[in-house]
CSV table of C-alpha atoms in Angstrom, one decimal:
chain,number,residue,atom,x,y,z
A,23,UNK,CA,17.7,22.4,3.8
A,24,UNK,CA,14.8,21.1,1.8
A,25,UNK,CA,11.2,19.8,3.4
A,26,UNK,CA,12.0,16.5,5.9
A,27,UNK,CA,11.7,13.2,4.5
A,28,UNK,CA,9.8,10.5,5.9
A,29,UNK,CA,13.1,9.2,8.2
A,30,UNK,CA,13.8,12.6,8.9
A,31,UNK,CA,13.2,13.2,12.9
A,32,UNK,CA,12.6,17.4,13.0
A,33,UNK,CA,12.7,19.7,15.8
A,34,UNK,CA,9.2,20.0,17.6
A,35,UNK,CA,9.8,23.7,18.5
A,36,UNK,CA,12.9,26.0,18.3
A,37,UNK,CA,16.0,26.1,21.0
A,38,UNK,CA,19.5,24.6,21.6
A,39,UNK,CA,20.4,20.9,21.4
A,40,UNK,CA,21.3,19.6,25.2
A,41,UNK,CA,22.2,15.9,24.2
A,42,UNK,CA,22.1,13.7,21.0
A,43,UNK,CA,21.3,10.4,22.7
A,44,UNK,CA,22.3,8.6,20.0
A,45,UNK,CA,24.8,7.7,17.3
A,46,UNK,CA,25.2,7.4,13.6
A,47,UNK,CA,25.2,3.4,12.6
A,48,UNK,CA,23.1,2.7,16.1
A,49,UNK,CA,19.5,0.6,15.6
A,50,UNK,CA,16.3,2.0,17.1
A,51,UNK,CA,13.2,1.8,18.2
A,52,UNK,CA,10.2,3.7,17.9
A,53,UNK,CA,9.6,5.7,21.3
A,54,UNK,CA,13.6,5.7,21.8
A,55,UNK,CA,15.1,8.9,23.2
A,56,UNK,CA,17.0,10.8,20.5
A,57,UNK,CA,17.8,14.2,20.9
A,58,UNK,CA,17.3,16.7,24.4
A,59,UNK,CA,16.2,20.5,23.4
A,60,UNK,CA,16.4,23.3,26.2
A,61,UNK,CA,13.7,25.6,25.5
A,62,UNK,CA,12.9,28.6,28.0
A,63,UNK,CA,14.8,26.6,30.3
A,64,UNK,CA,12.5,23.6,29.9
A,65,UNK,CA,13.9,20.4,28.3
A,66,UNK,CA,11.7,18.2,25.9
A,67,UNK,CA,13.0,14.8,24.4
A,68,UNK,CA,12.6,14.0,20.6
A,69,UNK,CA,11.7,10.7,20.5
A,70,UNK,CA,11.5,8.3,17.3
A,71,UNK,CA,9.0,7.8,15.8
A,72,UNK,CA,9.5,4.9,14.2
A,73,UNK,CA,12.3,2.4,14.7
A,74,UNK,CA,15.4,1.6,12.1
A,75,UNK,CA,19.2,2.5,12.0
A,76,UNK,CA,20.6,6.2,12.3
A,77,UNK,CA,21.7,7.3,9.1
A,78,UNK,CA,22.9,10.6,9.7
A,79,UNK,CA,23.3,13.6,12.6
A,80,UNK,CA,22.8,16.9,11.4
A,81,UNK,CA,23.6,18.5,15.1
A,82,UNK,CA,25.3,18.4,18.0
A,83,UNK,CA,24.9,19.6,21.6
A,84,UNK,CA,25.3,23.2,21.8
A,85,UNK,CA,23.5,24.2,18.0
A,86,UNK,CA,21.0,26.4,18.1
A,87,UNK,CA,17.7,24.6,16.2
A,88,UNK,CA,14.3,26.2,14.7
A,89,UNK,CA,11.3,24.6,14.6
A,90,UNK,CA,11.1,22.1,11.5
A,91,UNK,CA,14.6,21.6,11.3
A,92,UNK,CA,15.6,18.4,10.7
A,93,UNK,CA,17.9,16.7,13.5
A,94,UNK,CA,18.4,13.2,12.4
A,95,UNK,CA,17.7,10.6,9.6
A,96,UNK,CA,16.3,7.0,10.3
A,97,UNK,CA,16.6,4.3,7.8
């Protein structure tokens, strides 16, 4: 995957996806809930950082992510 774009929502640290809170096609806001990451059995929330539509998913619960990686796409 190539650098994150500026609608590109990334991991904040490595560890596996607990719940995508949202869905392609759905309208946020900034400070919306997107994605739940289980880390060292802690959980932190991605949360948007600016508002717009989803335009893509690029995991689902269960996937392993690094830090960096990009999880979503707002447009």
């Amino acid at each position: 995957a190539g650098p994150a774009g500026a609608g590109d929502e990334v991991a904040p640290l490595g560890g596996v996806v607990q719940t995508v809170h949202v869905s392609v096609g759905q309208v946020i806001n900034e400070g919306d809930k997107l994605v739940s990451l289980e880390a060292m059995k802690m959980v932190t929330h991605v949360i948007a950082r600016r508002g717009g539509k989803v335009i893509s998913i690029a995991i689902k619960a269960g996937d392993p992510v690094d830090a960096g990686q990009v999880l979503l796409t707002i447009g």
